[in-house]
Amino acid sequence: MLKLVDLTKVYRTEEVETTALNQVNIHIKQGEFVAIMGPSGCGKSSLLNIVGMLDNPSSGQYWFGDEDVAGYGERKLADIRKKNIGFIFQSFNLIDELTVFENVELALLYHDIPARERKERVKEALAKVNIAHRESHLPQQLSGGQQQRVAIARAVVSRPRMLLADEPTGNLDSANGEEVMNMLTELNGEGTTIVMVTHSMPHAQYARRIINLFDGQVVAENLRAA
Amino acid sequence: MLLNYVRVACRVLLRQRLYTALNVMGLALGIATAAMMGLYVWHETHFDGFHSQGGRIFRIVQAQYVPAQAPIRRIETPKPLGPALAQDLPAEVETMVRVVRHAIVLRDGGTPVEDTIYLADAPFFRLFDFPFLAGDPATALAQPGTIVLTESRARRYFGSSDVLGRTLELTSGVRLVVTGVVRDLPSNTIFSREFPATLWTNVATRFQDGWDAEFAAKDTLWRDEFLQTFVMLKPGVDGGALPARFPALLLAHREGRQDIAPGLVETLELQPLTAMHTDPMAGLGIAPGALAAFIGIACLVLGIAVVNFVNLSTARASLRAREVAIRKTLGGRRGQLVAQFLLESVLLALAAGLLGLVLAELVMPRFLALLAVRLDARFLGGTSLAAAVLLPTLLVGLLGGLYPAVVLSRPRPTDLLRGAQAAGGGRLRAALVMLQFTAAIVLVIATIVMGQQTRYASTQQLGFRAEGAVVLRGLARPAGRAGLASLHDALARIPGVAAVGAAANVPNDRSEWTNNYRLPEAPDGTRDLLFRTEPVDVDYLQALGVPVLAGRVFDPARPGDVTSHAAIRAGTAGTTIPVVLSVTAAARLGLGAPDRAVGRTVVYGDSLPLTVVGVVADVQFGTARQALEGTVYLAMRDELSVLLVRLAPTADAATLAAIDDTWRRLFPDLPLKREFLDEHVRQVYADEALQGQLLALFSGLAILIACLGLFGLAAFTAERRTKEIGIRKVLGATVADIVQLLVWQFSKPVLVANLIAWPLAWMLMGWWLGGYVYRINLNPLVFALASLAALLVAWVTVAGHAARVASAKPVTALRYE
C-alpha cells in the first residue's frame, strides 16, 4: 500500500533547523492496522502529515501504490488524497457553522457525487457511527465522543482506502475511547488500512503492528499476534 | 491603570498592523472628506452674518404672482423704489441703500482696462461692516466724485495702500478722489462672490461716458428694473408685517397697466441679508439643493468610513475572546474591559482624525480651486478645522469601540474559553458591507448619469453655429456706439472674416428684455404673451447662423427693416415695423406653421403693429434646464453693444490679430474684450461639469473606502476561517474551491446592495433629471455597468486574500488548533 524509503523531514526557522524525521523506512500493506507511538516531539505528527499528503518530505521517497508522491505538487496530492485517504483528528476539527449532516457531506462535496447519492451515503455513514439522530445539530451541541463519531463518519463517507487517525482518543474519556477504537477495528475488518498515532498503550493494542518513534527515527517495530 | 491600558492598546494596534492601517486610513479619508465638505458648507451657509446691524438689513425682492403659475421673483428693482420706501414708511425704514454696478475704463500702465465700480447711496458702509484701513465709513461715500477702494485695488492702481486724498483718473477725464481704503472683503459675503466689489462711489457720481444722462433719467422710471435696493429697518420693527403694505405702495407709484395677466399681483418681499447667498433666485448664489447634495455625499462617504471602522473593530475584537476570558478569570471587571476596548477604539479614531486633518489641509486648496472658491485664511486655519473634526472623531471612536466592548465583555468567561464566539457579529458585518456598497453603487450610477446628461445638454441643438465665431464686447459706451458702424465695416473687410453682425446680447448673455405681444384680432381680456425681445442689426441673424424656416431675415438692402426706440415710442403712422419670430413665438401666438406666420401682424405692447417677415429656428439662450422661450427679433439702431464676427474656414491667428488691431486702431481708449462664442456657451455648463467632477471624485473615494473595509474584512475572515479552510482542503477542496467559497461570501452583500441601489438611484436620478427640460432617458445598461464594476472591484479586493489562504498548505492551517 505505501512504502517510505529514507524519508527525512527538516523544519527550518530563521535560527534553528529541526530534524523531525530522520531516514525513516516504513512499509505498510493493504488492510493493515498500524499504531505509531512515541514521546512528544518524536515526529509522530510529522510522519502522519506526510503520509496523509498534507506536507512534503524534505528528502527520501514516498511510494503510494506504485507512484513516488514525494515530489508531487499541492494539486496532485490533493487529488490522490481525496480519493484514497480519510482523516480523524484529536480535536475533531468539525466546522462549527455546519450541522452534523453538512459536516459529513462536506467530504463528498469535493467528489462530484450527485446530491441524492450524497444524502444516502451520509445517512449510511451517520447510522454506522450511531449518530443519525443528531444529524441536524451543530457540533457545539454534541459531547466530545459524539463529535469524534461525526468525525469518523466524515472520514469514512468517501470510502477511503486508508484512514489516518491522529490521537483519535486523546480528548475522550475511556468509555468513549473504547467505542472509537471498536469502530476503527470494525472498519479495519472491512478492509480499510488504518494508521493511528496514539499515546495510549491500551489503545495501541488494537493495532496489528506498533511502530515506535524516537527522535525522528524508528526504534522498534512490534508485531502483535493475530 | 490608564497608562497600562494605553500601553496595551498601542501594543495591540501595532501588532495588528494591517487592521490598524486599514482602519486609520479608511477613517482618515472619510474624515478628511467630511471636514472639507463641512467647512465648505459652513462657509456657504454663513454669508454676510458678520454685519453688526445684519438682523435689520433686508434686500428688496420684486415678486409677481399669477394664479396657477410659478411666481417670478427678481432682485433687480427700479431706481425710484428706494427713496419711495424711505418716504412712505418713515416709521419702519431707517435708511435705504441702492447699489448698481457700472463699468469704467481707466489706464493701467498705458493700456485701457475695464473695471467695475459700485454706485451706492451714502450709507452703504454704515449698513455693511467692511473695515476701513483709512477714511471714515460714515462719510466716505457722502459726496459724488469720491471713490473707496479695497487695499489690493489701491496697490494695483497706486502702488500703495496709503492713498487717501489722491485721485483716480478715468479715460473719460473724470477724476475721483479717494475717500477710503477698505481691507479686501472676506470671502463669505455676496460682495465677494455674486457681486464682487472692489471700487465704490456715490450714486450721484458722473462719469461722462454716456451713462450719466441715462442713469439720471431713470430717477422716475418705475418700469426699469436694474439695481439692488437694501433697507435697514428701525430697531424693533417686525419685517414680517411690512410686505402686506407693499402692493398698495407699488400701485400708488407705478404708472402703466397692471393687468398684463388676469389675477396678477405685484409686490415686494424682504430678503434677509443672511439668506441672500443660499436663495437660488436669479441663478445667483448656491442652490440649497446643491448644498444638500454636498452634505449628503459627505455623510455618505463618512458613513462608509465609519461603517468600516466599526466593522473592522468588531471583527478584530472577536479574535480576542480568549484574552478577554483570561482577563476576566484574573479578576477584570466588566467596566474595566469596556473601558479598555473603548480606549483602544478612541485612540485609533484620534489617529485617524489627525491623519484626516493633515489630508484635509493638504487637499483643501486644490479642492477649493476646483470649486473656484476663495476662502479666507481664517476658515482654513487649523483650529476651526480641528474643532470641526475632533468631536465627530471622538464619537466615531466610541461608536466603533462600543459594540465589541459590550458584546465581548458580556459572556461568562468559561464560554469564551471554550471558544463560543460572540454570535451575530458576522451578520451585522455583512449588513454593513451591504450598506456601504449600496451607497457606493448609487454614487457611481449618479456619476455616470450626470456625465451623460451634461454631455447631452451641451451638445444638443443650440439653434445656431457656436463654432468659428468671435464676440467683441464693450461697445455700449458713446465712443463704442459712435464707432460701431465703422468697426463693423472694417472688420468685414478683414480676410478670413465671413460676416459681422451686431446685437444687444449673444446667446447665454442672460438677456432680460421681455415684452408683451398679442394678435390684433385677439378679443379684449385675452392674456398677452411675454416674449424675449432681442435687438439685432440687419446682419446679425445670418452671422449667428440661425436657420431660416420661413420668409426672410432682415436685409441690409431694405432700409425699412430698421427701427429704433424713438420710432417705437412714437408709434408708426401707416407703416409697420418688420419683425422676425422664433418658431416657438410663432407657435405660442397661434400663428401655426412657419409659412403661415409670414405676413401676419402682431401687436407689441399696447398698440404697436409689427409685421412678421420671417420665422427662424429657436435659439437656446440659457441652459438645457430652461424651456425655450419665444423670441422676437427687432432690427434696431440703438441697444447694440456686441459684435459677432463669423470667421471663414480660412481664418487663422492672423485673422484674430487683424481683428484686435482694427479694434485698437478705432478705439484706442476702449478695452478690447474678445472671446469665442463656443467657449462663452460652454460656460453655462461649467457648473454641471464641475458637479460631475466632484461626484466622480467622491464616488471614487466612497468605493476606495468601502474596498479598504472589504479588504480588511476579507483578511479577517480568511484568518478566522483558517481552520475550516484547512479541513476543507484535507477533505479534498482545491484552491479554486476555496477561493470561490470566500469570494462568494463577499459577493452576496454586494449583490443585495445592487438590488437596493437600483431603485434608489433610479428615483434619485429621475428627480435630478426632472430639473432639465431637455434630458436623457435613464439607461438600464448604466445600472448594470455600475453593479458589474462594484462586483468586480469587490472580487479583486477579496480574491487576493482568498488565494493566499487557499494555497497555503492545510497542515499550516491545522497546526494552530
PDB file of C-alpha atoms in Angstrom, chain B residues 680-809:
ATOM      1  CA  HIS B 680     -18.936  81.505 -23.965  1.00  0.00           C
ATOM      2  CA  VAL B 681     -21.739  78.991 -24.494  1.00  0.00           C
ATOM      3  CA  ARG B 682     -19.823  76.216 -22.804  1.00  0.00           C
ATOM      4  CA  GLN B 683     -19.548  78.292 -19.624  1.00  0.00           C
ATOM      5  CA  VAL B 684     -23.232  77.688 -18.989  1.00  0.00           C
ATOM      6  CA  TYR B 685     -22.376  74.093 -18.288  1.00  0.00           C
ATOM      7  CA  ALA B 686     -19.305  74.820 -16.226  1.00  0.00           C
ATOM      8  CA  ASP B 687     -21.256  74.253 -13.021  1.00  0.00           C
ATOM      9  CA  GLU B 688     -22.633  70.952 -14.256  1.00  0.00           C
ATOM     10  CA  ALA B 689     -19.221  69.835 -15.402  1.00  0.00           C
ATOM     11  CA  LEU B 690     -17.807  70.752 -12.022  1.00  0.00           C
ATOM     12  CA  GLN B 691     -20.517  68.873 -10.183  1.00  0.00           C
ATOM     13  CA  GLY B 692     -19.772  65.888 -12.352  1.00  0.00           C
ATOM     14  CA  GLN B 693     -16.084  66.043 -11.485  1.00  0.00           C
ATOM     15  CA  LEU B 694     -16.832  66.371  -7.791  1.00  0.00           C
ATOM     16  CA  LEU B 695     -19.244  63.497  -7.886  1.00  0.00           C
ATOM     17  CA  ALA B 696     -16.743  61.308  -9.704  1.00  0.00           C
ATOM     18  CA  LEU B 697     -14.167  62.220  -7.084  1.00  0.00           C
ATOM     19  CA  PHE B 698     -16.453  61.335  -4.216  1.00  0.00           C
ATOM     20  CA  SER B 699     -17.831  58.148  -5.676  1.00  0.00           C
ATOM     21  CA  GLY B 700     -14.235  57.109  -6.279  1.00  0.00           C
ATOM     22  CA  LEU B 701     -13.475  57.888  -2.650  1.00  0.00           C
ATOM     23  CA  ALA B 702     -16.555  56.036  -1.476  1.00  0.00           C
ATOM     24  CA  ILE B 703     -15.573  52.936  -3.400  1.00  0.00           C
ATOM     25  CA  LEU B 704     -11.988  53.182  -2.256  1.00  0.00           C
ATOM     26  CA  ILE B 705     -13.015  53.389   1.388  1.00  0.00           C
ATOM     27  CA  ALA B 706     -15.559  50.619   1.003  1.00  0.00           C
ATOM     28  CA  CYS B 707     -12.867  48.456  -0.561  1.00  0.00           C
ATOM     29  CA  LEU B 708     -10.434  49.229   2.232  1.00  0.00           C
ATOM     30  CA  GLY B 709     -13.056  47.870   4.583  1.00  0.00           C
ATOM     31  CA  LEU B 710     -13.779  44.869   2.437  1.00  0.00           C
ATOM     32  CA  PHE B 711     -10.082  44.152   2.185  1.00  0.00           C
ATOM     33  CA  GLY B 712      -9.770  44.203   5.954  1.00  0.00           C
ATOM     34  CA  LEU B 713     -12.818  42.042   6.423  1.00  0.00           C
ATOM     35  CA  ALA B 714     -11.575  39.556   3.876  1.00  0.00           C
ATOM     36  CA  ALA B 715      -8.252  39.368   5.681  1.00  0.00           C
ATOM     37  CA  PHE B 716     -10.065  38.890   8.945  1.00  0.00           C
ATOM     38  CA  THR B 717     -12.394  36.236   7.600  1.00  0.00           C
ATOM     39  CA  ALA B 718      -9.602  34.371   5.927  1.00  0.00           C
ATOM     40  CA  GLU B 719      -7.794  34.334   9.229  1.00  0.00           C
ATOM     41  CA  ARG B 720     -10.830  33.302  11.196  1.00  0.00           C
ATOM     42  CA  ARG B 721     -11.725  30.569   8.774  1.00  0.00           C
ATOM     43  CA  THR B 722      -8.199  29.216   8.568  1.00  0.00           C
ATOM     44  CA  LYS B 723      -9.180  26.053  10.416  1.00  0.00           C
ATOM     45  CA  GLU B 724     -12.257  25.498   8.324  1.00  0.00           C
ATOM     46  CA  ILE B 725     -10.295  26.038   5.153  1.00  0.00           C
ATOM     47  CA  GLY B 726      -7.690  23.542   6.362  1.00  0.00           C
ATOM     48  CA  ILE B 727     -10.391  20.969   6.992  1.00  0.00           C
ATOM     49  CA  ARG B 728     -11.960  21.564   3.621  1.00  0.00           C
ATOM     50  CA  LYS B 729      -8.607  21.105   1.969  1.00  0.00           C
ATOM     51  CA  VAL B 730      -7.910  17.919   3.862  1.00  0.00           C
ATOM     52  CA  LEU B 731     -11.250  16.720   2.549  1.00  0.00           C
ATOM     53  CA  GLY B 732     -10.146  17.427  -0.997  1.00  0.00           C
ATOM     54  CA  ALA B 733     -11.078  21.030  -1.752  1.00  0.00           C
ATOM     55  CA  THR B 734      -8.878  22.643  -4.369  1.00  0.00           C
ATOM     56  CA  VAL B 735      -7.540  26.184  -4.232  1.00  0.00           C
ATOM     57  CA  ALA B 736     -10.213  27.204  -6.720  1.00  0.00           C
ATOM     58  CA  ASP B 737     -12.938  25.742  -4.491  1.00  0.00           C
ATOM     59  CA  ILE B 738     -11.737  27.751  -1.506  1.00  0.00           C
ATOM     60  CA  VAL B 739     -11.310  30.998  -3.453  1.00  0.00           C
ATOM     61  CA  GLN B 740     -14.800  30.549  -4.794  1.00  0.00           C
ATOM     62  CA  LEU B 741     -16.113  29.981  -1.295  1.00  0.00           C
ATOM     63  CA  LEU B 742     -14.577  33.151   0.121  1.00  0.00           C
ATOM     64  CA  VAL B 743     -15.324  35.317  -2.884  1.00  0.00           C
ATOM     65  CA  TRP B 744     -18.931  34.207  -2.833  1.00  0.00           C
ATOM     66  CA  GLN B 745     -19.204  35.096   0.822  1.00  0.00           C
ATOM     67  CA  PHE B 746     -18.375  38.695  -0.046  1.00  0.00           C
ATOM     68  CA  SER B 747     -20.304  38.762  -3.296  1.00  0.00           C
ATOM     69  CA  LYS B 748     -23.595  38.166  -1.564  1.00  0.00           C
ATOM     70  CA  PRO B 749     -23.770  41.532   0.264  1.00  0.00           C
ATOM     71  CA  VAL B 750     -22.657  43.314  -2.909  1.00  0.00           C
ATOM     72  CA  LEU B 751     -25.375  41.592  -4.922  1.00  0.00           C
ATOM     73  CA  VAL B 752     -28.017  42.512  -2.369  1.00  0.00           C
ATOM     74  CA  ALA B 753     -26.621  46.056  -2.355  1.00  0.00           C
ATOM     75  CA  ASN B 754     -27.350  46.236  -6.070  1.00  0.00           C
ATOM     76  CA  LEU B 755     -30.970  45.348  -5.518  1.00  0.00           C
ATOM     77  CA  ILE B 756     -31.312  48.203  -3.057  1.00  0.00           C
ATOM     78  CA  ALA B 757     -29.190  50.658  -5.016  1.00  0.00           C
ATOM     79  CA  TRP B 758     -31.063  50.327  -8.300  1.00  0.00           C
ATOM     80  CA  PRO B 759     -34.458  51.682  -7.284  1.00  0.00           C
ATOM     81  CA  LEU B 760     -32.783  54.273  -5.069  1.00  0.00           C
ATOM     82  CA  ALA B 761     -30.579  55.547  -7.873  1.00  0.00           C
ATOM     83  CA  TRP B 762     -33.471  55.366 -10.312  1.00  0.00           C
ATOM     84  CA  MET B 763     -35.588  57.624  -8.140  1.00  0.00           C
ATOM     85  CA  LEU B 764     -32.766  59.983  -7.285  1.00  0.00           C
ATOM     86  CA  MET B 765     -31.601  60.437 -10.847  1.00  0.00           C
ATOM     87  CA  GLY B 766     -35.162  60.698 -12.123  1.00  0.00           C
ATOM     88  CA  TRP B 767     -35.637  63.585  -9.747  1.00  0.00           C
ATOM     89  CA  TRP B 768     -32.385  65.211 -10.791  1.00  0.00           C
ATOM     90  CA  LEU B 769     -33.120  64.843 -14.491  1.00  0.00           C
ATOM     91  CA  GLY B 770     -36.563  66.318 -13.839  1.00  0.00           C
ATOM     92  CA  GLY B 771     -34.804  69.676 -13.450  1.00  0.00           C
ATOM     93  CA  TYR B 772     -33.883  69.580 -17.136  1.00  0.00           C
ATOM     94  CA  VAL B 773     -36.294  70.396 -19.883  1.00  0.00           C
ATOM     95  CA  TYR B 774     -34.059  68.564 -22.340  1.00  0.00           C
ATOM     96  CA  ARG B 775     -32.835  65.368 -20.823  1.00  0.00           C
ATOM     97  CA  ILE B 776     -31.614  61.864 -21.493  1.00  0.00           C
ATOM     98  CA  ASN B 777     -33.562  58.755 -20.589  1.00  0.00           C
ATOM     99  CA  LEU B 778     -32.209  56.597 -17.806  1.00  0.00           C
ATOM    100  CA  ASN B 779     -30.429  53.660 -19.361  1.00  0.00           C
ATOM    101  CA  PRO B 780     -30.645  50.317 -17.502  1.00  0.00           C
ATOM    102  CA  LEU B 781     -27.271  49.469 -19.018  1.00  0.00           C
ATOM    103  CA  VAL B 782     -25.712  52.123 -16.807  1.00  0.00           C
ATOM    104  CA  PHE B 783     -27.131  50.413 -13.761  1.00  0.00           C
ATOM    105  CA  ALA B 784     -25.858  47.034 -14.880  1.00  0.00           C
ATOM    106  CA  LEU B 785     -22.478  48.551 -15.581  1.00  0.00           C
ATOM    107  CA  ALA B 786     -22.188  50.154 -12.152  1.00  0.00           C
ATOM    108  CA  SER B 787     -23.177  46.887 -10.498  1.00  0.00           C
ATOM    109  CA  LEU B 788     -20.719  44.890 -12.507  1.00  0.00           C
ATOM    110  CA  ALA B 789     -17.993  47.370 -11.646  1.00  0.00           C
ATOM    111  CA  ALA B 790     -18.820  47.149  -7.931  1.00  0.00           C
ATOM    112  CA  LEU B 791     -18.806  43.364  -8.062  1.00  0.00           C
ATOM    113  CA  LEU B 792     -15.523  43.252  -9.959  1.00  0.00           C
ATOM    114  CA  VAL B 793     -13.879  45.635  -7.542  1.00  0.00           C
ATOM    115  CA  ALA B 794     -15.134  43.557  -4.623  1.00  0.00           C
ATOM    116  CA  TRP B 795     -13.802  40.392  -6.224  1.00  0.00           C
ATOM    117  CA  VAL B 796     -10.395  41.824  -6.909  1.00  0.00           C
ATOM    118  CA  THR B 797     -10.252  43.103  -3.348  1.00  0.00           C
ATOM    119  CA  VAL B 798     -11.143  39.765  -1.813  1.00  0.00           C
ATOM    120  CA  ALA B 799      -9.597  37.333  -4.256  1.00  0.00           C
ATOM    121  CA  GLY B 800      -6.031  38.141  -3.240  1.00  0.00           C
ATOM    122  CA  HIS B 801      -6.587  37.089   0.363  1.00  0.00           C
ATOM    123  CA  ALA B 802      -8.653  34.126  -0.614  1.00  0.00           C
ATOM    124  CA  ALA B 803      -5.973  32.862  -2.954  1.00  0.00           C
ATOM    125  CA  ARG B 804      -3.241  33.341  -0.391  1.00  0.00           C
ATOM    126  CA  VAL B 805      -5.104  31.491   2.319  1.00  0.00           C
ATOM    127  CA  ALA B 806      -6.370  28.839  -0.020  1.00  0.00           C
ATOM    128  CA  SER B 807      -2.979  27.999  -1.437  1.00  0.00           C
ATOM    129  CA  ALA B 808      -1.365  27.595   1.989  1.00  0.00           C
ATOM    130  CA  LYS B 809      -0.645  24.019   2.977  1.00  0.00           C
TER     131      LYS B 809
END
